[in-house]
XYZ file of C-alpha atoms in Angstrom:
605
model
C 3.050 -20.629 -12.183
C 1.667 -17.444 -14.228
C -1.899 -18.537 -13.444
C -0.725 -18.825 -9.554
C 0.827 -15.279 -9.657
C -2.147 -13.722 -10.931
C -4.593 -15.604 -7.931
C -1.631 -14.581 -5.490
C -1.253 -10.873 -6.816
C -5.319 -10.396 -6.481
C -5.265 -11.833 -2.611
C -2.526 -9.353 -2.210
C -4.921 -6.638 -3.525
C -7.696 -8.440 -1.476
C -6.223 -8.277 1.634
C -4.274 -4.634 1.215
C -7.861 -3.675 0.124
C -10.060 -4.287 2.929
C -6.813 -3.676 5.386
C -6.447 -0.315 4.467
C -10.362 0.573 4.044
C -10.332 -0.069 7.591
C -7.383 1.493 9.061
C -8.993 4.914 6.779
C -12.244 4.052 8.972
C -10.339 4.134 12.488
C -11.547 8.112 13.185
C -15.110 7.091 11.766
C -15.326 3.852 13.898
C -13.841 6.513 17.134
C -16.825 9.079 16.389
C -19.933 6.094 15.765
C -18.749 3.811 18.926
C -17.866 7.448 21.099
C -14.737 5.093 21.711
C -11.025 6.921 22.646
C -8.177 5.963 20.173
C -6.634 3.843 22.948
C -9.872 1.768 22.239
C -9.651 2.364 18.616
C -5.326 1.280 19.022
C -7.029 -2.305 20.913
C -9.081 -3.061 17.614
C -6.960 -2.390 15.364
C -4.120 -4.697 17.359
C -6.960 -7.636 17.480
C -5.921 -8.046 13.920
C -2.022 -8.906 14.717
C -3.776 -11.084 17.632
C -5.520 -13.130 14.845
C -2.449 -13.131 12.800
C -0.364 -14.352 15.436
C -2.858 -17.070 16.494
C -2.033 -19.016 13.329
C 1.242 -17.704 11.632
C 3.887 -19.378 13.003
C 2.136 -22.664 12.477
C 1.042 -22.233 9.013
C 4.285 -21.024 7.994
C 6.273 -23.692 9.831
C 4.011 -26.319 8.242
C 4.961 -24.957 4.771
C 5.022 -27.103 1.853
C 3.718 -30.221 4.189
C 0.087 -29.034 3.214
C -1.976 -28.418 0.141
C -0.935 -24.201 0.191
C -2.770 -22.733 -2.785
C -6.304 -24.733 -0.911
C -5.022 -23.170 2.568
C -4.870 -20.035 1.360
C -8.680 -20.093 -0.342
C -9.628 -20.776 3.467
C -7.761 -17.966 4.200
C -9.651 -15.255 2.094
C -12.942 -17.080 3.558
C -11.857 -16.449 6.866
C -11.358 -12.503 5.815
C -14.631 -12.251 3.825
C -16.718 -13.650 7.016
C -14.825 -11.399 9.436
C -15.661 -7.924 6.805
C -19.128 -9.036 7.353
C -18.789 -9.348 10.816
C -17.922 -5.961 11.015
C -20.636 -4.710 9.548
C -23.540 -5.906 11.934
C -23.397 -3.060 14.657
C -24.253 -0.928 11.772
C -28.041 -2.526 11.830
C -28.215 -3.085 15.694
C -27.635 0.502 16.825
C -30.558 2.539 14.891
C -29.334 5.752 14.253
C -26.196 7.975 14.917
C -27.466 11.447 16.950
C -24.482 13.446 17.290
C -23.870 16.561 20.004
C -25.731 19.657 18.584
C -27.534 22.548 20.527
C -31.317 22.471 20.412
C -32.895 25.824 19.610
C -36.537 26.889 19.976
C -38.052 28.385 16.907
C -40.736 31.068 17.392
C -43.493 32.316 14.274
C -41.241 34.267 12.906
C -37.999 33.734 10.733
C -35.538 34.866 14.180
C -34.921 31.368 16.384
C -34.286 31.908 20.150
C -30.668 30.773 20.778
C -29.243 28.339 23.209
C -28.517 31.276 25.532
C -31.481 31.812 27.244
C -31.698 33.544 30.800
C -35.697 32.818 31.439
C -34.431 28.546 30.843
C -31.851 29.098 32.927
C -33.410 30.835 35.762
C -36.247 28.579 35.482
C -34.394 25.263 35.421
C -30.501 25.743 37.619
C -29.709 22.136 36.879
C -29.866 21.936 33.408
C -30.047 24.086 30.700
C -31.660 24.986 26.726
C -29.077 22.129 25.022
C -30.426 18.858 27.689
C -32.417 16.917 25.235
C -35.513 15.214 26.289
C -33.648 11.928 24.847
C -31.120 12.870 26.756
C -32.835 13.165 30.016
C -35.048 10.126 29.488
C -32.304 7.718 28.292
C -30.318 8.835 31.815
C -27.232 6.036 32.549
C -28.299 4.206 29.402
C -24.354 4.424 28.560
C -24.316 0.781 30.184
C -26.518 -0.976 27.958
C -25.556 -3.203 25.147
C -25.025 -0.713 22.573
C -21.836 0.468 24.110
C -19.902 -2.688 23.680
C -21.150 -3.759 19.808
C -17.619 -2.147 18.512
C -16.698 -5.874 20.369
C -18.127 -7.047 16.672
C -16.014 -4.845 15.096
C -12.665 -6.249 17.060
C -14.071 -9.874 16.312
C -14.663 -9.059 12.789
C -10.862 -7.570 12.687
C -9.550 -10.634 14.655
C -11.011 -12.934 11.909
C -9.215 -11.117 9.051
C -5.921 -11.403 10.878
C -6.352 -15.314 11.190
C -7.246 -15.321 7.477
C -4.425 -13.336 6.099
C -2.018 -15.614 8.031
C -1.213 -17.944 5.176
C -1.316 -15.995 2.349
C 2.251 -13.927 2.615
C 4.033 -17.100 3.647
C 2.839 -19.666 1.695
C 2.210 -17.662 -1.234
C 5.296 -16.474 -1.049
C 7.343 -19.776 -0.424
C 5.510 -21.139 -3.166
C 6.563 -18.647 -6.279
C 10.456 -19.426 -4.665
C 10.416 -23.252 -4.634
C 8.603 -23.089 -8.369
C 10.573 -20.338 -9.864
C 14.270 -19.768 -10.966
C 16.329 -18.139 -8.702
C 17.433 -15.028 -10.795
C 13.563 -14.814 -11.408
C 12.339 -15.201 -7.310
C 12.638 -11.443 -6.763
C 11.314 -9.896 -9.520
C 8.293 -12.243 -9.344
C 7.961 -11.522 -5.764
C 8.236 -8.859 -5.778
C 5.886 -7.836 -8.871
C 3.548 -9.709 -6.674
C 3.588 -7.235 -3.732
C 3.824 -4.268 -5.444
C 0.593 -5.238 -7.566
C -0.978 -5.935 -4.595
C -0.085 -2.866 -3.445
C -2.836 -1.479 -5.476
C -5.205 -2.660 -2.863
C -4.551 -0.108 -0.481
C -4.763 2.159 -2.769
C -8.047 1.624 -4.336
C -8.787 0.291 -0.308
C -7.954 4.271 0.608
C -9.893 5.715 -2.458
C -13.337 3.948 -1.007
C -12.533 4.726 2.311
C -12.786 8.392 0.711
C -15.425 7.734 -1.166
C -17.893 6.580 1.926
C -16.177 9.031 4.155
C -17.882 11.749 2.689
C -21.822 9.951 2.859
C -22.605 10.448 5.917
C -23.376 7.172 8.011
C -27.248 6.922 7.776
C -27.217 7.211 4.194
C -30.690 6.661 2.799
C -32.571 6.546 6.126
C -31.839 10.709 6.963
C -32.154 13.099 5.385
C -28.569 15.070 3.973
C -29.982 18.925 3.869
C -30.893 18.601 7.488
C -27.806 18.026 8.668
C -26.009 20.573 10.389
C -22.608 19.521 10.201
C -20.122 18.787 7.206
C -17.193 16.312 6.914
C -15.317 18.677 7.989
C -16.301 18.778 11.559
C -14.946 16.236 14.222
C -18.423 14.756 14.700
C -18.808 13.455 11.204
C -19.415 10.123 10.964
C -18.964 8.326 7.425
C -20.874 5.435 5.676
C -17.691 3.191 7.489
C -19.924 0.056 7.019
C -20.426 0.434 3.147
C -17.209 -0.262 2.274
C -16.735 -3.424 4.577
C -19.225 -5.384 2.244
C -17.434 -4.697 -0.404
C -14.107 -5.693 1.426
C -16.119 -9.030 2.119
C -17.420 -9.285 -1.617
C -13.723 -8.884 -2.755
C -12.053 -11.391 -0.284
C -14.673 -14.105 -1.355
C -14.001 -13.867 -5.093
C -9.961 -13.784 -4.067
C -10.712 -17.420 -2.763
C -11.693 -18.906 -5.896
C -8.993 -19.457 -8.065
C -6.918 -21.412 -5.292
C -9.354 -24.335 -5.143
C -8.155 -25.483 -8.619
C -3.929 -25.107 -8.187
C -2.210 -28.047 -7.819
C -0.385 -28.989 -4.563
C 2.808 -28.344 -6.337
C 4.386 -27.372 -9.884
C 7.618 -28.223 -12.287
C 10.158 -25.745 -11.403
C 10.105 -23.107 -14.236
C 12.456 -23.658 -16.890
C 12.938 -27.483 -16.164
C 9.392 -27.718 -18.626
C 11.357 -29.186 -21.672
C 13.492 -31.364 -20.033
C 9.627 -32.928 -17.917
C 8.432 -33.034 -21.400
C 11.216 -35.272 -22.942
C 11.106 -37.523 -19.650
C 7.666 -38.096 -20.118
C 7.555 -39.551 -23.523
C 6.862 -42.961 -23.669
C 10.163 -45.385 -24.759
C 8.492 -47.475 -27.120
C 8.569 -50.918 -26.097
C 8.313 -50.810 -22.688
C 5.026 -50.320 -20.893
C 5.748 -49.543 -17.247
C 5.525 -45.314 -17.363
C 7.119 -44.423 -14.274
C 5.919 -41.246 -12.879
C 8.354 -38.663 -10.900
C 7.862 -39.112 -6.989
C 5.220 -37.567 -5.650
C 6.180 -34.964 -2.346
C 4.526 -36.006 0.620
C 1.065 -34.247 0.861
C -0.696 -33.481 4.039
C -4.519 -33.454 4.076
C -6.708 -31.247 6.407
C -7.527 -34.435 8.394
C -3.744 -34.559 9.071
C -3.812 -30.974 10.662
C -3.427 -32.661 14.480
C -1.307 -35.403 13.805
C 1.032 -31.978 12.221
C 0.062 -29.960 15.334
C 1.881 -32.250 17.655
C 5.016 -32.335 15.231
C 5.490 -28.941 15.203
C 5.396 -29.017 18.559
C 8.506 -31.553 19.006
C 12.081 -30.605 20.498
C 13.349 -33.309 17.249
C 11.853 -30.641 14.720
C 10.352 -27.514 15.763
C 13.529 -26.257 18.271
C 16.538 -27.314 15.629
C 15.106 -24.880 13.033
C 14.040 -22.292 15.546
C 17.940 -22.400 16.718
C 19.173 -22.621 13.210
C 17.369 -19.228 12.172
C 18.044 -17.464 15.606
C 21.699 -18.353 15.478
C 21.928 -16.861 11.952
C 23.594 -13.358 12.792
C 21.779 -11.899 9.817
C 18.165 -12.860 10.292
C 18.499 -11.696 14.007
C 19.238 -8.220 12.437
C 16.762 -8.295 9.977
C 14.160 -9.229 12.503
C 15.115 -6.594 14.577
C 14.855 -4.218 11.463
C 11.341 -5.454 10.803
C 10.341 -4.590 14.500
C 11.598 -1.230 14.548
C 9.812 -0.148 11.117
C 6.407 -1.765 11.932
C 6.241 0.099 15.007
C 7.127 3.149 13.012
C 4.797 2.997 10.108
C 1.656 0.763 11.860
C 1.593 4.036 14.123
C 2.082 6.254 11.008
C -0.796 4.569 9.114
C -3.365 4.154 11.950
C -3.310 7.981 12.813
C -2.238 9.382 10.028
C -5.626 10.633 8.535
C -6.492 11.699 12.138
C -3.266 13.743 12.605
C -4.086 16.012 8.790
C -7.063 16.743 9.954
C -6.008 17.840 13.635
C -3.408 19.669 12.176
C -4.117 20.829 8.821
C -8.032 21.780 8.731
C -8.456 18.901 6.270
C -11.132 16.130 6.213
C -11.003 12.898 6.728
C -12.209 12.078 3.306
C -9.541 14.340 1.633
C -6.982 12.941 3.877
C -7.620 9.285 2.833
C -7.891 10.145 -0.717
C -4.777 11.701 -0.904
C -3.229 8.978 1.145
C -4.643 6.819 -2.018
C -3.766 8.913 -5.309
C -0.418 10.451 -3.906
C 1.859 8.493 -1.073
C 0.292 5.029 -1.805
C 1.035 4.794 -5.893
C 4.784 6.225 -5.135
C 5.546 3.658 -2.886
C 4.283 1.088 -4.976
C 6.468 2.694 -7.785
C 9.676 2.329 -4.868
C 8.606 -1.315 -4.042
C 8.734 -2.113 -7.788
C 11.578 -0.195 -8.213
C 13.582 -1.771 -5.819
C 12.828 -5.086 -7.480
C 13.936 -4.234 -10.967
C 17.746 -3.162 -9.563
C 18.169 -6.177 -8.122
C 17.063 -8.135 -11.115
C 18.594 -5.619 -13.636
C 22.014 -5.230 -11.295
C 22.283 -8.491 -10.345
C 23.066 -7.562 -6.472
C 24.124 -9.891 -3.995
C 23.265 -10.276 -0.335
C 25.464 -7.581 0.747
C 25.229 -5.109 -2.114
C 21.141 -5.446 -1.354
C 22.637 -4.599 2.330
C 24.474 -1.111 1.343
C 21.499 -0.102 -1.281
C 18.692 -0.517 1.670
C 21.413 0.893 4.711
C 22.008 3.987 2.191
C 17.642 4.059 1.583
C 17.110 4.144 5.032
C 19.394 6.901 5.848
C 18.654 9.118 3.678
C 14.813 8.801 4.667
C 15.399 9.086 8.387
C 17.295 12.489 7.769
C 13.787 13.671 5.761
C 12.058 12.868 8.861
C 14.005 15.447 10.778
C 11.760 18.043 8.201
C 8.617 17.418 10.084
C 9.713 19.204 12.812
C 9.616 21.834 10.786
C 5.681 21.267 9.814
C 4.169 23.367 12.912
C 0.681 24.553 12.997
C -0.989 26.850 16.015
C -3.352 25.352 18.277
C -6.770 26.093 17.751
C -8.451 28.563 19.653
C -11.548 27.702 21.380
C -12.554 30.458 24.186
C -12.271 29.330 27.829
C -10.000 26.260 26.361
C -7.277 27.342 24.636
C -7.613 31.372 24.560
C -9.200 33.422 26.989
C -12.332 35.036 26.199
C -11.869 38.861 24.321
C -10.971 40.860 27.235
C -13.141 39.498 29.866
C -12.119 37.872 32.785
C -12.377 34.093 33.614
C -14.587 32.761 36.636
C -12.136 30.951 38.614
C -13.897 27.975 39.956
C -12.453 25.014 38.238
C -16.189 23.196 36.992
C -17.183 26.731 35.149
C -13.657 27.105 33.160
C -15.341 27.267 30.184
C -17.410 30.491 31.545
C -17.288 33.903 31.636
C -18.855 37.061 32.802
C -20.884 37.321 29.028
C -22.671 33.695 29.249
C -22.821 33.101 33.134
C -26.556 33.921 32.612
C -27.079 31.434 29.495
C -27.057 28.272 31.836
C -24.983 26.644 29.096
C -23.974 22.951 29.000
C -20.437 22.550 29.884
C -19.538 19.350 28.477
C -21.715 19.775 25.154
C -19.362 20.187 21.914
C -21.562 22.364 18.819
C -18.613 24.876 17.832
C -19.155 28.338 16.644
C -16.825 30.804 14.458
C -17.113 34.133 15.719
C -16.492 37.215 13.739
C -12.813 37.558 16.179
C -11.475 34.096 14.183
C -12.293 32.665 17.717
C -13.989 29.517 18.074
C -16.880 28.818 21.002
C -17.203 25.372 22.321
C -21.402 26.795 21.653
C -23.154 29.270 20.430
C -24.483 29.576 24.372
C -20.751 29.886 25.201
C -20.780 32.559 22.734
C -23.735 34.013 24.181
C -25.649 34.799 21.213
C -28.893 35.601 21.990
C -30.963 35.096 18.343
C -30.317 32.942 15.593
C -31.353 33.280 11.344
C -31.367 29.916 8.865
C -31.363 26.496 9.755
C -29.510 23.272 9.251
C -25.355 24.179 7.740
C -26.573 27.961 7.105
C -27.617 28.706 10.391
C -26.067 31.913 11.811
C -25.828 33.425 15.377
C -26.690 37.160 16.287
C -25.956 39.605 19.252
C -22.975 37.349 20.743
C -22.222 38.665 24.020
C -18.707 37.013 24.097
C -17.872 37.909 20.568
C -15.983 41.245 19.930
C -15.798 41.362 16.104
C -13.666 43.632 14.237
C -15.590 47.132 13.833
C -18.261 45.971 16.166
C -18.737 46.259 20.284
C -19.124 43.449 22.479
C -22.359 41.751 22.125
C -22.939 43.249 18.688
C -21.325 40.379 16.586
C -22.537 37.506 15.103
C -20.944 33.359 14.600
C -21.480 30.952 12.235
C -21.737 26.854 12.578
C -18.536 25.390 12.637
C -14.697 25.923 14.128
C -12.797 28.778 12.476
C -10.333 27.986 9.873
C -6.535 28.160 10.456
C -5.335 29.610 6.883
C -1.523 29.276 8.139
C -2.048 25.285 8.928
C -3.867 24.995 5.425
C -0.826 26.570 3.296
C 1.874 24.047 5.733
C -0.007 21.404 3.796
C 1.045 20.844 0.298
C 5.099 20.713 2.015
C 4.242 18.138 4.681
C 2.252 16.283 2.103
C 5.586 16.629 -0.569
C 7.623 15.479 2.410
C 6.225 12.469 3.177
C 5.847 11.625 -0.844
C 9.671 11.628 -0.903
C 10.231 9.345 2.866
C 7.081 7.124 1.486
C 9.607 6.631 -1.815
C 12.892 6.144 -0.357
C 12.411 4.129 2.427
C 10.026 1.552 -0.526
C 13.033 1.167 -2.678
C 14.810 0.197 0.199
C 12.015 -2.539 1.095
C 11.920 -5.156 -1.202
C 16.033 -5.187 -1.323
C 15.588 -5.575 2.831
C 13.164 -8.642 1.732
C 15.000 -10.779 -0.425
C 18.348 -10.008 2.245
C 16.214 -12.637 4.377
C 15.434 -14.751 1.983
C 19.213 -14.776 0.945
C 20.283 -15.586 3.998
C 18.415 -18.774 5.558
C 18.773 -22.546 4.061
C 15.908 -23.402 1.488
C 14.392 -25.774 3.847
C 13.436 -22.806 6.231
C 12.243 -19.945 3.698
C 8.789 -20.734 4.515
C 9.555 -20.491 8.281
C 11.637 -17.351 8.131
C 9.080 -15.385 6.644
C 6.370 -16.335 9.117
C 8.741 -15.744 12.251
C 9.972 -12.355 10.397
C 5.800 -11.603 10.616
C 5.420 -13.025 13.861
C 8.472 -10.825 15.364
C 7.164 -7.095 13.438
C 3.268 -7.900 14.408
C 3.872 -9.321 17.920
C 6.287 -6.635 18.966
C 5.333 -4.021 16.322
C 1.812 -4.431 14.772
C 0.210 -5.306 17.734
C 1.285 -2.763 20.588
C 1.832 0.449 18.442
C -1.634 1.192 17.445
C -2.598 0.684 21.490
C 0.590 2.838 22.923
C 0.181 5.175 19.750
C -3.528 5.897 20.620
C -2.797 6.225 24.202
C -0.535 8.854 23.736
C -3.037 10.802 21.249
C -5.280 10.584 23.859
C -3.375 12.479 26.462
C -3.336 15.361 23.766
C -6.791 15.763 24.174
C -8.423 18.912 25.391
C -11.564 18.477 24.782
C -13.297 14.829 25.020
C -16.699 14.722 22.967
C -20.228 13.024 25.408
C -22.362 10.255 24.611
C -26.022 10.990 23.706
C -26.949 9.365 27.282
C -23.560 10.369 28.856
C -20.162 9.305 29.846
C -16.935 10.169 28.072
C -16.820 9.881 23.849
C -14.538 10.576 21.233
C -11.967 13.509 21.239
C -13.112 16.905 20.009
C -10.028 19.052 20.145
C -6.069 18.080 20.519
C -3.587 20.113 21.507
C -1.988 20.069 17.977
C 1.215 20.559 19.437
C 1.850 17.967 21.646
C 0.175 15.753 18.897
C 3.158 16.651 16.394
């Protein structure tokens, strides 16, 4: 049984590893595929989709088949579907992201984006069209704008192999293990694998910060840090390590045995196995009725019979207390898959922090103290002794208190930011009112500027320009991340006229978002605790509750109901919503609509 926790704990880590290295990688897979988070909300789901495909079966088939082999499969199935993932990475060639092109001249001084001899020269386009750009016209409909399908097939294929590892693993520890001992082991089990996520969030940091090309570009020339909304991470790097991780998790399962003495009845197997001298017939205890893998269809049609399948489908559903608890389990995985999806998205919309910091602190801080809840919670039970309805009070009282700390985030505001023409008008000048030049102004009408190109500037006003054409800076100094922007028509610094001011790459900073920071992140440390010491007493309330016979079953219906109803939509309606907070959607190298650029950070909260 020990040897079986410690091969159960590590798929736990296995699978909470690679699960939350990708849902870290959701706004790096947005910004590489130019994808919306609707589209982002549909991959993401394609993992409940896999889930579902096989859960209810392989829970309802239970201790009928060899569990510790069908959950080796299992981790195969999620190793081949990481490295799935990973092989749009090597068919796209490499990520170009929206940047303005500038001329440089002999000298040190680079003529800027805003140029009136280009734009008088050429009225349908403008300094920023790349020659790329122009020669690759309507090349948004070739094959590269469907490989995130790999992606979603590569997600779908980890769904179907996590499938049996909860349930049967699970089911497994509780038929083998003493019933004053089920919880604690159970829930030791989930809370080590909660380290998965953790370390899962720490890489998805880690490769984050390298930016996607790693060792085909060069760094210094990029112009952009991870800072900036068109940052793409190394998201691939971490996915063969996912599929490394999941492979080795298979291992140990190939050599368990199909079943095990229940713990504690060792001494008494020991004595009844000694041979009573004189008599030569050793009888050995009945073996439980096994079902091979060639016995999967014969099963298939079982489970499918009114005699078997529909009594224990009405003995669960007519159990008042299950139908609560799967109602529970809906409600929360709707809450916290949408929480978790867009969570790193939403810091760094709101707070001017990068993804990379976001995840990581996801990792060291709210991930460890919910661990140290889910652990928690197990210990009372086992120290306390509670029964089925004192685990009911302790997890009603949990849940309380953490839904009155979510009333504080209200209280977590942050300004939008400005971008002239967008959000703010420009300084003192008045807009052009037809509706296709909204981004222009009297300053750049002359620059023939791009108006759906995204390559933000920080003026010396704390204003941000969508350009530095928008800007209407007429000279540049520097290249790559140092390049700065002279004689801005559109910028009215502080101490200097119009025109006279510079910009720098980059949006402007909000300093008030950045100090709102450390108390939302404090805040969700204490709902992340609460509402995990509440979790494993909501757990073992199921298992509590149902007949032995159907333990196995109750879990994988409890999984079925939260993914199916909870898992599965949330990301998509989640995303869809974050979309229509969009102000600003990013283009494609060869057009049509990418990733967002800007939200309206207010509607977003």
């Amino acid at each position: 049984l020990q040897i079986f926790l410690a091969a159960l704990a590590f798929s736990f880590f296995a699978k909470g590893f690679s699960g939350s290295y990708m849902k870290s990688m959701s706004s790096q897979i947005e910004r590489r595929f130019e994808i919306s988070s609707s589209i982002v909300g549909i991959i993401d789901g394609s993992f409940e989709i896999g889930n579902l495909m096989v859960m209810v079966l392989v829970s309802y088939l239970g201790p009928r088949v060899h569990r510790p082999k069908v959950i080796a499969v299992g981790c195969l199935i999620m190793s081949l579907g990481a490295f799935l993932s990973v092989v749009p990475q090597f068919l796209m060639g490499r990520y170009n992201y929206e940047r303005i092109t500038v001329t440089v001249d002999n000298s040190s001084t680079s003529v800027s984006a805003c140029s009136p001899a280009w734009s008088e020269g050429h009225p349908d386009t403008d300094a920023t069209e790349t020659p790329s750009a122009m020669k690759n016209f309507g090349c948004e409909k070739t094959t590269n704008s469907y490989l995130w399908l790999f992606v979603l097939m590569g997600n779908l294929l980890r769904g179907i192999g996590e499938a049996p590892v909860m349930p049967l693993g699970v089911s497994y520890i509780d038929d083998f293990s003493k019933e004053e001992n089920s919880a604690f082991y159970i829930g030791l089990v989930r809370s080590s694998g909660m380290f998965g996520p953790t370390l899962g969030f720490l890489l998805g940091s880690f490769c984050a910060s390298l930016w996607v090309d790693i060792g085909i570009v060069d760094v210094d020339a990029i112009s952009i840090n991870p800072k900036d909304t068109r940052w793409v991470g190394a998201w691939w790097l971490g996915l063969l390590i996912c599929g490394v991780v999941n492979f080795i998790a298979s291992l140990p399962f190939w050599f368990l045995p199909y079943s095990l003495p229940k713990e504690g009845d060792n001494e008494k197997l020991k004595i009844s196995h000694l041979p009573v001298q004189g008599d030569h017939c050793k009888t050995d205890p009945p073996a439980q009725p096994q079902l091979r893998f060639s016995e999967a269809v014969k099963v298939y049609s079982i489970y499918f019979s009114i005699t078997d399948f529909f009594p224990a489908l009405n003995k669960l559903f007519g159990n008042p207390i299950f139908l609560v608890f799967i109602f529970l389990t809906i409600l929360q995985y709707n809450s916290l898959v949408g929480l978790i999806t867009y969570e790193t998205k939403f810091m760094e919309q709101q707070f001017n922090v990068s993804v990379a910091r976001a995840i990581f602190l996801i990792g060291v801080i709210l991930l460890p103290v919910t661990i140290l809840g889910m652990f928690l919670g197990g210990f009372l039970i086992k120290k306390f002794r509670l029964h089925i309805t004192e685990m009911a009070k302790f997890a009603c009282i949990t849940f309380i208190v953490a839904y009155l700390l979510n009333l504080l985030y209200f209280t977590c505001s942050c300004d939008v930011l400005q971008v002239a023409g967008l959000t703010v008008p420009y300084s003192g000048l008045k807009h052009l009112s037809s509706f296709k030049t909204s981004f222009m102004a009297s300053c750049n009408t002359d620059c023939g500027c791009k108006l759906d190109h995204w390559d933000p500037v920080c003026g010396d006003n704390g204003i941000t320009y969508m350009t530095a054409c928008f800007a209407g800076c007429k000279s540049s100094t520097g290249m790559g991340k140092n390049m700065v922007f002279h004689n801005c028509s559109c910028v009215e610094g502080q101490g200097h006229g119009l025109g006279n001011s510079s910009a720098v790459l980059g949006q402007c900073q909000r300093e008030s978002c950045t100090k709102a920071f450390p108390y939302f992140l404090a805040l969700q440390t204490a709902c992340a605790f609460i509402l995990a010491l509440g979790g494993t007493p909501t757990y073992m309330i199921m298992f509590r509750s149902v007949s032995p016979d159907l333990k196995s079953f109750a879990v994988g219906l409890e999984t079925l109901g939260g993914r199916i109803l909870g898992g599965l939509p949330a990301p998509i309606y989640f995303g869809a919503l974050i979309d229509e907070t969009c102000l600003k959607w990013g283009t494609k190298n060869c057009g049509g609509s990418g990733s967002c650029r800007v939200y309206d950070t207010k509607a977003f909260r």
